[in-house]
Amino acid sequence: MRIVILGGGFAGLSALKTHDSIMIDNKDYFILTHKLIDVVKTGDPSIAKIPYPKVLKATVKSINFRKKVVITTAGEIAYDKLIISLGYSQKLIDGATKFENIEDALRIRKGLLRAKTVVIIGGGNLGVELASLAREMGKEVYLIEGQSRLLNFMSQESSAYAEKKLREMGVNVLLNTKVEKIEDNTVYAEDQKIRGDLIVPSIGFKGPSILKELGLTTINDRMVVNEYLQSVDQEDVHGAGDCSTTKEFIPMSAQVAVQAGRTAMLNAIGFERKFSYRQYAIIVRIGNEYFGDLLGKFVRGRVAELAEKLGIHRAIKLLK
């Protein structure tokens, strides 16, 4: 039986590690998304790049589900079972610089070096870490969050700690603030106008647009799968990672993607395992300090740093 995996992110690599298959990706390297902030900081893209040991480098153009063929820039590849793990994309916002991949990280670095004022939209882990870095570089920084707290997917302790640390650094943290538009390098947020030399959104993450174009049922451009991670539209297609979700929602997370990739592959080869996931650790860095949630409890310092390094180590093991 020939199984084809589309996408070599955390989910795709986990699926490949579970059962030998054909993996297709438009790059010949894996991106350590945890390290994109370090690319911004240093300008060294190799920090976040690890070469794939086995990949067919090609871009997916279309899929003929009836004939069970993937059409790529390298030709047509037939499959018996297909696992779609194409990761996430970011909605483009006029007047802002997206933060999705290594090229974006290098572009943001150039903007940071020139900027005096930086405006970051979205107080998730990416926004928090970028705000910290920009402030360390001596920039005036505004971090705008529409909810009542930063890191709203984490514990109250982590949220409060992030806000405290950023404010101590001099970051202008604006909570409960909705961005209305960006125009002429100015962010219009309710009754405020904030001009920024560099404006970066850390919001708007969704699935890749090709999934909707293929006629698959999607939510926020993420293909909808059932409890076995099987496409609700195509029997021989499974979805894993950030590009897929159930109707009840699956979070976008490297840990969850690894678990989904394994389950999707097991079910593709004949098992019937319902998917359930667990977030073991969510770690954030401000300055040189790591903190976050480990098994549901707030941690900081050495314990948090070790949890982060263990997560990166596990990701690298997927490539071996």
Coordinates of C-alpha atoms in Angstrom, one line a residue, residues 91-98 119 121 179 181-187 194-201:
K91 CA -4.0 35.9 6.7
L92 CA -2.4 38.8 4.9
I93 CA -3.1 42.2 6.4
D94 CA -2.5 45.3 4.3
G95 CA 0.2 47.5 5.8
A96 CA 1.6 44.8 8.0
T97 CA 4.5 42.3 7.7
K98 CA 3.4 38.7 8.2
V119 CA 3.6 47.7 16.7
I121 CA -0.9 42.9 17.0
V179 CA -7.6 46.9 15.8
K181 CA -7.6 49.1 10.3
I182 CA -4.0 49.8 9.3
E183 CA -3.4 52.8 7.0
D184 CA -0.3 54.9 6.2
N185 CA 1.8 53.0 8.8
T186 CA -0.8 53.8 11.4
V187 CA -2.8 51.3 13.5
I194 CA -0.5 54.4 16.8
R195 CA 2.1 55.0 14.2
G196 CA 4.6 52.3 13.7
D197 CA 7.7 52.0 11.5
L198 CA 7.2 48.2 11.6
I199 CA 3.8 46.6 12.1
V200 CA 3.7 42.9 12.7
P201 CA 0.5 40.8 13.2

